[in-house]
Coordinates of C-alpha atoms in Angstrom, one line a residue:
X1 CA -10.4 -73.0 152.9
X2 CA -11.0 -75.5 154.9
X3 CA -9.1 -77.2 157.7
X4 CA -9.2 -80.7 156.3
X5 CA -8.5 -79.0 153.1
X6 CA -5.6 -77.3 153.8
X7 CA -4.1 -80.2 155.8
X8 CA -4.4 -82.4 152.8
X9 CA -2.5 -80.2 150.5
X10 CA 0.0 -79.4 153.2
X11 CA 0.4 -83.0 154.2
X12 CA 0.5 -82.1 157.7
X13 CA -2.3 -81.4 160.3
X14 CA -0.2 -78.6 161.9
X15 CA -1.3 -75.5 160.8
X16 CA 3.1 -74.2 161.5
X17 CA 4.2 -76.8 159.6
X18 CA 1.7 -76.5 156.8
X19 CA 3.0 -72.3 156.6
X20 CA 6.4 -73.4 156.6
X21 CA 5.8 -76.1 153.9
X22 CA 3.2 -73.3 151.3
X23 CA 6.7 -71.1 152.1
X24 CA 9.3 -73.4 151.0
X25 CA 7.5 -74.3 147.5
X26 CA 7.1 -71.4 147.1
X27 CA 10.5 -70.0 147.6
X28 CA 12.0 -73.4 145.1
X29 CA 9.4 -72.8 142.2
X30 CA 10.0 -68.9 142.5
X31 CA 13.8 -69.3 142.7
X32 CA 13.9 -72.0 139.8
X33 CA 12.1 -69.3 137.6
X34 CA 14.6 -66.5 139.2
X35 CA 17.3 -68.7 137.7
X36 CA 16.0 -69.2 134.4
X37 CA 15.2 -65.3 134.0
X38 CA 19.0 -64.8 135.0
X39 CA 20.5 -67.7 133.3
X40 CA 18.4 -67.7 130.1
X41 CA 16.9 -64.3 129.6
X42 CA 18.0 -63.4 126.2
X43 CA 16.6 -67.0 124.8
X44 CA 13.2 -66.5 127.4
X45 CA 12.5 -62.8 126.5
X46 CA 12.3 -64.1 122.1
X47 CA 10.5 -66.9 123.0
X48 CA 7.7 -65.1 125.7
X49 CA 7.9 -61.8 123.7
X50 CA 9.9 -59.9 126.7
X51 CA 13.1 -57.3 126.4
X52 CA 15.7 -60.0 127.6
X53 CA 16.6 -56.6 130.3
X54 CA 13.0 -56.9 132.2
X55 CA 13.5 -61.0 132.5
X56 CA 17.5 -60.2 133.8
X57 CA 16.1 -57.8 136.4
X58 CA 12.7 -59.9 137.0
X59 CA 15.1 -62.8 137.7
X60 CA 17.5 -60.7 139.6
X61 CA 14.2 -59.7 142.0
X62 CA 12.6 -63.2 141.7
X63 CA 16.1 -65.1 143.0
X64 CA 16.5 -62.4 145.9
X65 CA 13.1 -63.2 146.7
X66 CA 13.2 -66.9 147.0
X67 CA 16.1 -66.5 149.0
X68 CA 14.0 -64.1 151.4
X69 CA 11.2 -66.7 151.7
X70 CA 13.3 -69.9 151.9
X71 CA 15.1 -68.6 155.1
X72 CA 11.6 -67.5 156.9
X73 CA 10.4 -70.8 155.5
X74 CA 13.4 -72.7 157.7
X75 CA 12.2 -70.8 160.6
X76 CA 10.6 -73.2 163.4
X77 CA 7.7 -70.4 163.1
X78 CA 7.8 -67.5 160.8
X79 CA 6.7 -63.9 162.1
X80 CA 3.2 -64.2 160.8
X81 CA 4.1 -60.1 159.7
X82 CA 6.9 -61.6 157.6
X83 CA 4.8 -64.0 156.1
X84 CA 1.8 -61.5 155.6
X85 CA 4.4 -59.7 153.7
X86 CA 5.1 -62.7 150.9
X87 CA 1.4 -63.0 150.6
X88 CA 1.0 -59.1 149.6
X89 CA 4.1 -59.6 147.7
X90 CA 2.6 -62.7 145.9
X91 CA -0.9 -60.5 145.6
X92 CA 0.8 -57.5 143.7
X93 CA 2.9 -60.2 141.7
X94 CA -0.1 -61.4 140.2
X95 CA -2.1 -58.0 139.5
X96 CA 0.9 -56.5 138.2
X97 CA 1.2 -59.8 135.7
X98 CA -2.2 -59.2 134.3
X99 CA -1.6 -55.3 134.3
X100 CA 1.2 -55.6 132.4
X101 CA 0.0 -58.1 129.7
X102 CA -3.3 -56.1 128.9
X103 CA -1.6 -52.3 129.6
X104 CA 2.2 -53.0 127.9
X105 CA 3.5 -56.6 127.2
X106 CA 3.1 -57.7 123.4
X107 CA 3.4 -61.5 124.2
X108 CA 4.1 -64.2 121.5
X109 CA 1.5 -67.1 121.8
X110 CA 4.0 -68.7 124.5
X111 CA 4.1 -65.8 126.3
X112 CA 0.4 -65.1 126.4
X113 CA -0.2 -68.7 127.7
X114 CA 2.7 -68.0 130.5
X115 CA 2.1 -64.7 132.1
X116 CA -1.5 -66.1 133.2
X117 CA -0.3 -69.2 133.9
X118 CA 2.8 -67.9 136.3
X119 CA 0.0 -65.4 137.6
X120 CA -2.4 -67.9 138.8
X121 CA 0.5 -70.4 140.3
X122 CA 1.5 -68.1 142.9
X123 CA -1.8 -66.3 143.5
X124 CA -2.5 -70.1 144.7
X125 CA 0.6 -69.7 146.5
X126 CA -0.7 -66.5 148.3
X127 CA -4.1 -68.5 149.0
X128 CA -2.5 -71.4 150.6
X129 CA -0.2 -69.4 152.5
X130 CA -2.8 -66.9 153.9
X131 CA -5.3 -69.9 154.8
X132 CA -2.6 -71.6 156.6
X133 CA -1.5 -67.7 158.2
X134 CA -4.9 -67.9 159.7
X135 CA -5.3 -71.6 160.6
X136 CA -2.4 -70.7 163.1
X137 CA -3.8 -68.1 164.7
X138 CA -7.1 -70.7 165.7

């Protein structure tokens, strides 16, 4: 990705500030799905086609998480191991979202459109995070 690029989406020409920033939405868009899994799983799981148990402990893991990533996102400059470690985190979060709707999930039609769609969101949020990772290191 390119410099230019990444500054754009980041809205900053720091490549810190631009980690920090991939982090933080990250960490609300993760947590705000944590919530719903824990708030609204029996509701979620009939309308996605998902045991209402698997969304509670998905959104037990998913709020946890966000936690985890919003306090290395309020560092003045996350251990670049630490963030490394959301972006693998973010990786196998995706694989295992395709995995499990082609090996195990029997989605409704809502469900079939989210799974991919949640995939894709934070693969792009393992992208921007590992370009900006590596802009810092330049």
């Amino acid at each position: 990705m390119s410099q230019a690029l990444l500054a754009g989406l980041a809205r900053t020409n720091r490549p810190q500030s631009a980690v920090r920033r991939f982090l933080a939405l990250d960490a609300v868009v993760t947590g705000a799905n944590g919530i719903a899994y824990l708030a609204a799983s029996g509701p979620l799981g009939e309308l996605l086609g998902v045991d209402a148990g698997i969304l509670l402990e998905l959104g037990l893991f998913l709020t946890a998480f966000a936690a985890g990533v919003a306090w290395l996102a309020s560092r003045p400059q996350p251990p670049a191991l630490a963030v490394k470690a959301v972006v693998d985190v973010n990786v196998l979060w995706t694989v295992l979202s395709i995995v499990a709707l082609v090996a195990w999930l029997e989605p409704t039609t809502a469900g079939l459109v989210w799974t991919p769609m949640q995939a894709a969101t934070v693969a792009g949020f393992a992208g921007l995070q590992w370009a900006a990772l590596r802009a810092t290191a330049r």
